[in-house]
Structures are given as structure tokens and as C-alpha cells.
Coordinates of C-alpha atoms in Angstrom, one line a residue:
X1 CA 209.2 -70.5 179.1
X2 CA 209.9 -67.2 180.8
X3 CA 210.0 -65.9 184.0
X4 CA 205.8 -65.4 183.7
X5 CA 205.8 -68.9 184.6
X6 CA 207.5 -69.2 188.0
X7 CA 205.0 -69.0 190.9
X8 CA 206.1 -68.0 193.7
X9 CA 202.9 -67.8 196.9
X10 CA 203.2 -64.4 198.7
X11 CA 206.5 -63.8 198.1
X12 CA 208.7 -61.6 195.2
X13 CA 211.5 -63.3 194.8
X14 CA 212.1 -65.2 191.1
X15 CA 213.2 -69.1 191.1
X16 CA 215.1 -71.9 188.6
X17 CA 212.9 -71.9 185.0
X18 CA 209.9 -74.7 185.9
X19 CA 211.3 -77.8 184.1
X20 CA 209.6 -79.0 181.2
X21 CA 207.5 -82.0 181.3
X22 CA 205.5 -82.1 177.6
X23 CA 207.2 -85.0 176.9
X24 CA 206.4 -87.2 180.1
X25 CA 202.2 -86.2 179.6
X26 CA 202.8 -86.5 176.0
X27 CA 203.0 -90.5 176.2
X28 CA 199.3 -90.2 177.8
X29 CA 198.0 -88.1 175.5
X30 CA 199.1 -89.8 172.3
X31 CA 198.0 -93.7 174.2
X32 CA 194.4 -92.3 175.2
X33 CA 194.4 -90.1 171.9
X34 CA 193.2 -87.1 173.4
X35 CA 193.5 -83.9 171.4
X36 CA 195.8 -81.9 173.9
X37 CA 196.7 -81.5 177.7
X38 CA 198.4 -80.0 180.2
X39 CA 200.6 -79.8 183.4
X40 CA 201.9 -78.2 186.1
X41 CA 203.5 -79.3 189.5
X42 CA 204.0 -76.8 192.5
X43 CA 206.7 -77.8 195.4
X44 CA 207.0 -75.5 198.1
X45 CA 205.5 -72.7 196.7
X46 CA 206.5 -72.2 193.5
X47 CA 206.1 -74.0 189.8
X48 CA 208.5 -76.6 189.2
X49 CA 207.4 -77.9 186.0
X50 CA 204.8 -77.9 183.1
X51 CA 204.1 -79.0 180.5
X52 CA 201.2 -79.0 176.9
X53 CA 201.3 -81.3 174.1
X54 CA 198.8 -81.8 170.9
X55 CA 196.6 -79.5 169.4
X56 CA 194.2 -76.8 170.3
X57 CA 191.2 -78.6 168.0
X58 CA 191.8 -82.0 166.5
X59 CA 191.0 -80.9 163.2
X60 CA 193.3 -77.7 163.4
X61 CA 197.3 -78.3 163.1
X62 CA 197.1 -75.9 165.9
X63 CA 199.4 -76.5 168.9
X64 CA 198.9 -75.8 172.6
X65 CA 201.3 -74.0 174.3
X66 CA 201.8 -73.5 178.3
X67 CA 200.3 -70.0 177.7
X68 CA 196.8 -71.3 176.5
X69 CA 193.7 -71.1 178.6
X70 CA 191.5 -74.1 179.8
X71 CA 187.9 -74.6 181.1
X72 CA 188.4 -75.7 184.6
X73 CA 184.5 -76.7 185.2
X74 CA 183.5 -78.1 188.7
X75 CA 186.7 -77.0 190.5
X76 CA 184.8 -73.6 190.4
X77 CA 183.1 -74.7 193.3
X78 CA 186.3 -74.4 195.9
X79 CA 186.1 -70.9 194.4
X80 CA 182.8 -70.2 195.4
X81 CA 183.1 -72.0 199.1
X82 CA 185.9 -69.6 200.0
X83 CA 183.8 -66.9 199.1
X84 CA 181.4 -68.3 201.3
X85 CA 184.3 -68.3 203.7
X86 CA 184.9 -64.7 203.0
X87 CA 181.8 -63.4 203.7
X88 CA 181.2 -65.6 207.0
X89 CA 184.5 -63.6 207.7
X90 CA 183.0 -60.3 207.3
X91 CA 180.1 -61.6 209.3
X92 CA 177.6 -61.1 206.4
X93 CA 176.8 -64.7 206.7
X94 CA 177.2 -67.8 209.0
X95 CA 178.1 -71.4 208.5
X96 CA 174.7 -72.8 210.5
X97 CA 172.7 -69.8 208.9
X98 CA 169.6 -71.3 207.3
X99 CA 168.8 -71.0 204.0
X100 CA 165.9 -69.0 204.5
X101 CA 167.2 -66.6 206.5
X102 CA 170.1 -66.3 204.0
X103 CA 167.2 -65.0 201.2
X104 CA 164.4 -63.8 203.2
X105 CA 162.4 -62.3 200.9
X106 CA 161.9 -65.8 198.7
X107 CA 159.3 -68.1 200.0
X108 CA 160.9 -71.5 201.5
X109 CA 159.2 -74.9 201.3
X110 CA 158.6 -76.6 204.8
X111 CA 161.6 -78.8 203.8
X112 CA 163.8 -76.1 203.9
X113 CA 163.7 -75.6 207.0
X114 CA 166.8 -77.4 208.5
X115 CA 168.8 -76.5 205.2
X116 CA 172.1 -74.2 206.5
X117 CA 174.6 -72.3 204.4
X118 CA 177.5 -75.5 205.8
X119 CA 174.8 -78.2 203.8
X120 CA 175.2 -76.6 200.9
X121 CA 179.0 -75.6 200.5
X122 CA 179.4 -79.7 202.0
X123 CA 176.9 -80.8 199.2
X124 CA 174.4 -82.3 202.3
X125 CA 171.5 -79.9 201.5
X126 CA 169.4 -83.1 200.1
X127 CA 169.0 -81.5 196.5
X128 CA 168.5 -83.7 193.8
X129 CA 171.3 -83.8 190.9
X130 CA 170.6 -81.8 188.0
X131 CA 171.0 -83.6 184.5
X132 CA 172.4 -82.2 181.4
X133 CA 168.6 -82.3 179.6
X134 CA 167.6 -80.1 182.1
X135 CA 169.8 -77.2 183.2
X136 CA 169.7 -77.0 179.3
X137 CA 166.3 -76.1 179.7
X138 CA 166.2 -74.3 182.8
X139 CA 164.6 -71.1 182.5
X140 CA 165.3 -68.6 184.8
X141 CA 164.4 -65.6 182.5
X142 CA 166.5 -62.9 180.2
X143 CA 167.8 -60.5 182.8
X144 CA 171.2 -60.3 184.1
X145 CA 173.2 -63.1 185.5
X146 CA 172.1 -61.7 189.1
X147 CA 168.7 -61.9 188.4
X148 CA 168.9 -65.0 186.8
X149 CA 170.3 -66.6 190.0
X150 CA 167.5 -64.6 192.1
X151 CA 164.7 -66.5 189.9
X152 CA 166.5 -69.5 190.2
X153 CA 166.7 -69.4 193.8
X154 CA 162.8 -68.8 193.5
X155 CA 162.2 -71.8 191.5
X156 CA 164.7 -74.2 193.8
X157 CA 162.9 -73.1 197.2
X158 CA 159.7 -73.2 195.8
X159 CA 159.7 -77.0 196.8
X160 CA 161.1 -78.8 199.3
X161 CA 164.9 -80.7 198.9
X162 CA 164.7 -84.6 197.2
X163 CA 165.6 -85.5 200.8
X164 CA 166.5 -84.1 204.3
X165 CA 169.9 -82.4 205.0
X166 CA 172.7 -84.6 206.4
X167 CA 173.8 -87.6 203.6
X168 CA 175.9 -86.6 201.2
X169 CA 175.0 -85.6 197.6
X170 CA 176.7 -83.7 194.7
X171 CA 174.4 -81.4 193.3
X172 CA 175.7 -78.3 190.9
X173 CA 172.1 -76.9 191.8
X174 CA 173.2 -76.4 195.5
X175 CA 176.1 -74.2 194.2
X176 CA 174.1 -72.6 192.1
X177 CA 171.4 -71.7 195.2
X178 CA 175.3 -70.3 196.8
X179 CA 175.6 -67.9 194.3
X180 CA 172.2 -66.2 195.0
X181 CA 173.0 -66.2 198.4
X182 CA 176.4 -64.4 197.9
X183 CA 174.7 -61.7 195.7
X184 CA 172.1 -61.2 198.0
X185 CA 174.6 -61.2 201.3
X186 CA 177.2 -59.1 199.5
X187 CA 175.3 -56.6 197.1
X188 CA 177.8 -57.9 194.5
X189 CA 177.3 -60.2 191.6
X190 CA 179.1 -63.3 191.6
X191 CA 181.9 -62.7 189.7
X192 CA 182.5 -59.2 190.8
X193 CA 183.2 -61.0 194.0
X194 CA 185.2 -63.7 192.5
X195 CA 187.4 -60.9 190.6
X196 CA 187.6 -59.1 194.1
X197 CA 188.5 -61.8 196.3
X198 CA 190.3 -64.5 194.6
X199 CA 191.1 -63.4 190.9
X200 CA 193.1 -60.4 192.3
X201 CA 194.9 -61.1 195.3
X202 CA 196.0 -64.2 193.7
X203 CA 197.2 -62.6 190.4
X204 CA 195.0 -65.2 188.1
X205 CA 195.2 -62.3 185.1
X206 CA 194.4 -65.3 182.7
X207 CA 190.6 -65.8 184.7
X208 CA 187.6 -65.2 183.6
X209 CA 184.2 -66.7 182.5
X210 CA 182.7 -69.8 180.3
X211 CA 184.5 -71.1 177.1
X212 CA 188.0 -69.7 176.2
X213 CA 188.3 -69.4 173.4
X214 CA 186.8 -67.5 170.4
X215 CA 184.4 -69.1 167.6
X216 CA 186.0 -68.8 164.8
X217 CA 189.3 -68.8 165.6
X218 CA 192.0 -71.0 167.1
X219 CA 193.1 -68.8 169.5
X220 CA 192.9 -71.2 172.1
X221 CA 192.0 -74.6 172.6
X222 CA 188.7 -75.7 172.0
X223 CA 186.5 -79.0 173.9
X224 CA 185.8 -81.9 172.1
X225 CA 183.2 -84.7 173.0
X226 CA 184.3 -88.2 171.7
X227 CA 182.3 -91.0 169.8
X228 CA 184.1 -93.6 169.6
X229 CA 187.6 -93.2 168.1
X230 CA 186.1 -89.3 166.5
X231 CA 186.4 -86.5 168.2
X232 CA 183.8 -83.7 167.6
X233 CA 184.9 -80.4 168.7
X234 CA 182.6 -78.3 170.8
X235 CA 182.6 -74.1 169.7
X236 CA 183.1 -71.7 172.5
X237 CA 179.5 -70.6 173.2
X238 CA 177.0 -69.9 175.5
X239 CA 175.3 -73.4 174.2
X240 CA 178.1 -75.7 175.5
X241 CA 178.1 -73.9 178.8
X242 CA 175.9 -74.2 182.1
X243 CA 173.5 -71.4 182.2
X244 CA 174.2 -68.8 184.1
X245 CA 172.2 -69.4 187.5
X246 CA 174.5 -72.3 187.5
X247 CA 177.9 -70.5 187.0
X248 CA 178.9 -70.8 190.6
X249 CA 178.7 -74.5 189.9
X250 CA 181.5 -74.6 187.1
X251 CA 181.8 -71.2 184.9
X252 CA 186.4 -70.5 185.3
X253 CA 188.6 -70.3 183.2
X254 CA 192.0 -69.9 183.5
X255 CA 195.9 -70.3 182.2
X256 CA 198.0 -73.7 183.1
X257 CA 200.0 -71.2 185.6
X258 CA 197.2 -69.3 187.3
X259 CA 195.7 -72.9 187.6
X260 CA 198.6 -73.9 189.3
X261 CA 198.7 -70.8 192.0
X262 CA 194.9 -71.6 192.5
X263 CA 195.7 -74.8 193.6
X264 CA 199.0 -73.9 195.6
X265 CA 197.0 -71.3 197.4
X266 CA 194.2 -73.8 198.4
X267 CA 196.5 -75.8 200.6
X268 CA 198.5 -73.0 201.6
X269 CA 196.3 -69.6 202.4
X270 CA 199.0 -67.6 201.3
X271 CA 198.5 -64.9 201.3
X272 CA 195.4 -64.9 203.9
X273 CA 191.9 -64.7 202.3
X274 CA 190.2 -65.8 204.5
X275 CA 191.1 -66.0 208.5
X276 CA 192.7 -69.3 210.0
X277 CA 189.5 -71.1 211.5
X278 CA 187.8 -70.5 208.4
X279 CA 190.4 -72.1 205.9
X280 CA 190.3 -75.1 208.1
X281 CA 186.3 -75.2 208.2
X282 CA 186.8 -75.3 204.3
X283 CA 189.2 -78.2 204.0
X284 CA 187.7 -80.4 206.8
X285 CA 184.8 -82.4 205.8
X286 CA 182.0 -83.5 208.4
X287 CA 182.5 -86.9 210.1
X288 CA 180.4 -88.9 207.7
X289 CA 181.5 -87.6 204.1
X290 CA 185.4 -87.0 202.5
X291 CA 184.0 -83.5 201.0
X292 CA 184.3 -80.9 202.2
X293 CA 184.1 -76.9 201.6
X294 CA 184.3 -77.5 197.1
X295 CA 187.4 -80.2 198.1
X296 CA 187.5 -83.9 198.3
X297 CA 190.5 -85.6 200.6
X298 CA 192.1 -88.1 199.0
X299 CA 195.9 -88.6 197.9
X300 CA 198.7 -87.4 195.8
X301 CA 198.8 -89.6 192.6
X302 CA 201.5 -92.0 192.6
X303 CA 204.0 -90.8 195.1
X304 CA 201.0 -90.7 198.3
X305 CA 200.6 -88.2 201.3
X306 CA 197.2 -86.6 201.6
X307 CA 195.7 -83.9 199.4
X308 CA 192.7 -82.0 198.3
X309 CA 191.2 -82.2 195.1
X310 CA 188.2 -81.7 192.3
X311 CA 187.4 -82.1 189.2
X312 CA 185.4 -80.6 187.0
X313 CA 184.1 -81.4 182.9
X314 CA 182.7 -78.6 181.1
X315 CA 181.9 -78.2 177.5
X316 CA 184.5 -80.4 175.8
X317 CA 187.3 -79.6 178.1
X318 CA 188.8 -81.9 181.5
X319 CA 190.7 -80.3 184.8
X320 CA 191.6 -81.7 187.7
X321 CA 193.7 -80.3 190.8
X322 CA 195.5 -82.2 194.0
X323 CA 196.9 -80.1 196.7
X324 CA 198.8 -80.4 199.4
X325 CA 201.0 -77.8 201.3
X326 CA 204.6 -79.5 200.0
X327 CA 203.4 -80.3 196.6
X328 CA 200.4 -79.3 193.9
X329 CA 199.7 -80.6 190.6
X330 CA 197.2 -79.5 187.7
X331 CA 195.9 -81.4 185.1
X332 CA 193.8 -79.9 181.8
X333 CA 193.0 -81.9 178.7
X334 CA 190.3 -80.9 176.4
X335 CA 188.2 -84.2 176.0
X336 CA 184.7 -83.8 178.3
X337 CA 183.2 -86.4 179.7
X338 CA 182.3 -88.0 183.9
X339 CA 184.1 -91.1 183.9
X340 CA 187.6 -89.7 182.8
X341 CA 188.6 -89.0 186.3
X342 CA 191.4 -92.0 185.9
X343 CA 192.5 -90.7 183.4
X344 CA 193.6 -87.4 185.0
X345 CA 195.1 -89.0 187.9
X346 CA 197.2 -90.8 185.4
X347 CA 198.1 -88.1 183.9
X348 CA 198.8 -85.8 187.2
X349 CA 200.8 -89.4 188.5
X350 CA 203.4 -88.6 185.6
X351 CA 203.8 -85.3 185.9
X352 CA 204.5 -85.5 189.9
X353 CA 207.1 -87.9 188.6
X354 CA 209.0 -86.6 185.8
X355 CA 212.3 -86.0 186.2

């Protein structure tokens, strides 16, 4: 592992070679017989260790290395809240700004009408959860991914919220609705903005959009779904991915390393992206919830102290990230599924304590 690999938030200097941990997570992977995962822990700054084991498809004698790029799904959506915070920064949007005046050329339903830019980026708009059957058969036409969002955002407002604004409620649709909002505020698509605002300030070369890899080819790791003991793996396309009015919802990709800075940088702000007051509106969730701005609080796996994290599944693959301004950790593994969130804090648990 070479120097590539030592992080080091908004500073130059180089540190000690992160310390290898494969063979701590590889214990978990071969017990829970996943196909691969991955590492990384950040102290103070900068990567300590990391660590990938097993293979980049299960039926592929194809290893992962720490160079390899993973689906990171949901925890896209603390990406998209700080570009929320960017542009309440810039003033081109507000965190009590309703909905409708956010897009005020698309018609609102009456229950919109209490519905503010904070409900959504808190997941309190009172949207109804989306299932897999049908964002797979969402149609939001066969223009770009900008317009695709803007008839999306038709379609939502078109009818009033499941409930009123206020309880808690994950919905991916609500993030989705975000990314209209950004275009529309910003001029911008949504990943033009991502590339401007977080991708490059934060030197996450490895980023970019839906599967990694390359069907075809092994030239990273691919998802897998599991059935019992088999494992089926998932090909990198369009089909095993949300559609594109959804990307704001889970859409990033990114290396073990640039995962790591992400996460570092979340507890941190380092450098600045957005100013002070706004950070802390991002990582402080209202009175009633433990979410907050694409964050939950909760705790550092097996060694304590509070954190941040999310988690996200997304066409085969696993990530999850806790962060806290002493110490980070990232976790990938390319199994999908809700219900393996254990799992990862296992996983992230023995990496924070490797020696």
C-alpha cells in the first residue's frame, strides 16, 4: 500500500503507511461467507488502517484489493444534505423554505403546504416509502437525468404526502424530490454539483455514478444477492440501480480511501464546505428523531463515544460509515440486502480494534 493511501484532512503533510487489517475483517467474511469486504479506520485525520479480503465475484478467482471501488448506496444522502447546506449558504435556498416555493412552477397538492426544505433533508416530509417493485417501474420519461427529476417532482407533488410533516420517516422519494430542488435552485444538475462541491475539494478521484464496475469484466467487484447459502452476482447496469430521479437517494461510488476521507470530513468540516452554523444544522437532529441532515447519531462500534452514521444497500453491494471527530471507520462488502446492518457493525467493531 503506498503513499495514495494515507489521508491526511486539509493538510499536506504524509504520515506512517495505514496498517493493514485484511486479516482481522477476513475472520468475518469467511464466518458470514460473504464474497468480499472492506475497511478503513481514520484517527485524527488521517488513515490508520485498511484492509480487503475475498473476491471481486464469487464465481471469479478474482481478488479485491484496497484500490477497488464500492457502491456506497444510501450514504449518498449526507452527500446530498450538505449540498442542501451549500446552497442555503449561498442563500439560494433556506432551511424553513417550503417546498412549493422551492419549485414554483410545479403544481403543489394542499398537503404540501407545510412541507419545508429541513422535512425533507430530516426525512419528516410525511412521504410514503418507496418499494423496490415500484421505483422499478417509475416512469419519469427518456430525457436527461435533470428532467427526469423535474417530472418526478411533478408526479410526487401532484398529491398530497401519506401523512403531515413532523414524525419521522425514511423515504428515498424525499431525497429524490432534493435533487429537483437542487437543479432547479442551482441551474446545475445534481452531480455537476456533487463533482463541484464535494468530489473536488475533498479529492474523492475514485467517485462517480451507479455500479462500478464493468459488465463483462472483473475489473472491480461486483454485488451479489444471496439465497440461501448461493450467491447470485448482480452485473453493473442500469437495471440493478435506482433510476435516476432517485440518484440523490443512493447513486456513489467510490474507492475504500476516498470512502474514508468522506467520512473523516463529515465529522470534521475540514476543509470548510459549508459555514459553521450550517455543519451543525446538518449533524443535529430535531428533538423528537436521532436523524438528522443524511446522519443518524448513534455510537462507535465496540470501543463507544458518539458518532454519525448511514448505511446504504444498492445493487448487490453493503457500506456503512461511523464518524466521529477522533476516529472514523468504513465498512464495504458486496452482499445487498436491509437487515445486514449487524453485520457491518461487526465488521467496522473489528477493524476499530485491530491491532
Amino acid at each position: 500500500m503506498g503513499a495514495a493511501f494515507v489521508l491526511v484532512v486539509g493538510a499536506s503533510s504524509f504520515a506512517a503507511e495505514p496498517r493493514d487489517i485484511s486479516a482481522a475483517i477476513e475472520t468475518l467474511r469467511a464466518k458470514y461467507k460473504l464474497p468480499a469486504c472492506a475497511s478503513a479506520v481514520v484517527e485524527n485525520g488521517r488513515i490508520i488502517a485498511l484492509g480487503a479480503t475475498g473476491l471481486r465475484r464469487a464465481d471469479r478467482e478474482v481478488r479485491v484489493t484496497v484500490e477497488d471501488v464500492w457502491h456506497i448506496g444510501s450514504c449518498t444522502q449526507s452527500m446530498t444534505a450538505t449540498l442542501v447546506g451549500a446552497l442555503v449558504d449561498s442563500g439560494k435556498l433556506r432551511w424553513d423554505m417550503p417546498v412549493s416555493e422551492a419549485l414554483p412552477h410545479v403544481p403543489c397538492a394542499a398537503g404540501w403546504s407545510g412541507v419545508t426544505i429541513d422535512h425533507l433533508v430530516t426525512q419528516r416530509s410525511g412521504i410514503a416509502a418507496m418499494g423496490r417493485a415500484e421505483w422499478r417501474t417509475l416512469d419519469t420519461g427518456v430525457g436527461t437525468a435533470r428532467e427526469q427529476r423535474a417530472n418526478f417532482a411533478r408526479t410526487i407533488l401532484a398529491k398530497s404526502p401519506a401523512q403531515p410533516p413532523g414524525k419521522f420517516a425514511y423515504s428515498n422519494s424525499g431525497y429524490g424530490l432534493l435533487g429537483a430542488i437542487l437543479e432547479h435552485a442551482s441551474g446545475e444538475s445534481y452531480e455537476e454539483l456533487l463533482r463541484r462541491h464535494i468530489f473536488a475539494p475533498l479529492r474523492l478521484t475514485s467517485a462517480g455514478f451507479g455500479a462500478p464496475g464493468t459488465l463483462g469484466k472483473t475489473d472491480q467487484p461486483w454485488g451479489h444477492r444471496r439465497d440461501g447459502d448461493r450467491l447470485s452476482p448482480v452485473p453493473p447496469s442500469p437495471d440493478s440501480q435506482f433510476p435516476a430521479a432517485l440518484a440523490p437517494a443512493a447513486s456513489v461510488h467510490l474507492s475504500l480511501a476516498d470512502f474514508a476521507r468522506y467520512a473523516a470530513w463529515l465529522a470534521r468540516n475540514e476543509p470548510r464546505l459549508v459555514q459553521p452554523e450550517t455543519f451543525a444544522h446538518l449533524q443535529t437532529p430535531p428533538g423528537d428523531s436521532s436523524y438528522a441532515g443524511g446522519v443518524w447519531k448513534t455510537e462507535l462500534p465496540g470501543i463507544g463515544g458518539a458518532a454519525l452514521c448511514h448505511c446504504g444497500h444498492m445493487g448487490g453491494f453493503f457500506a456503512v460509515f461511523f464518524t466521529s471527530p477522533r476516529r472514523s471507520c468504513v465498512v464495504v462488502f458486496n452482499t445487498e440486502g436491509g437487515g445486514w446492518e449487524w453485520l457491518g457493525d461487526e465488521i467496522a467493531g473489528a477493524a476499530l480494534q485491530a491491532e
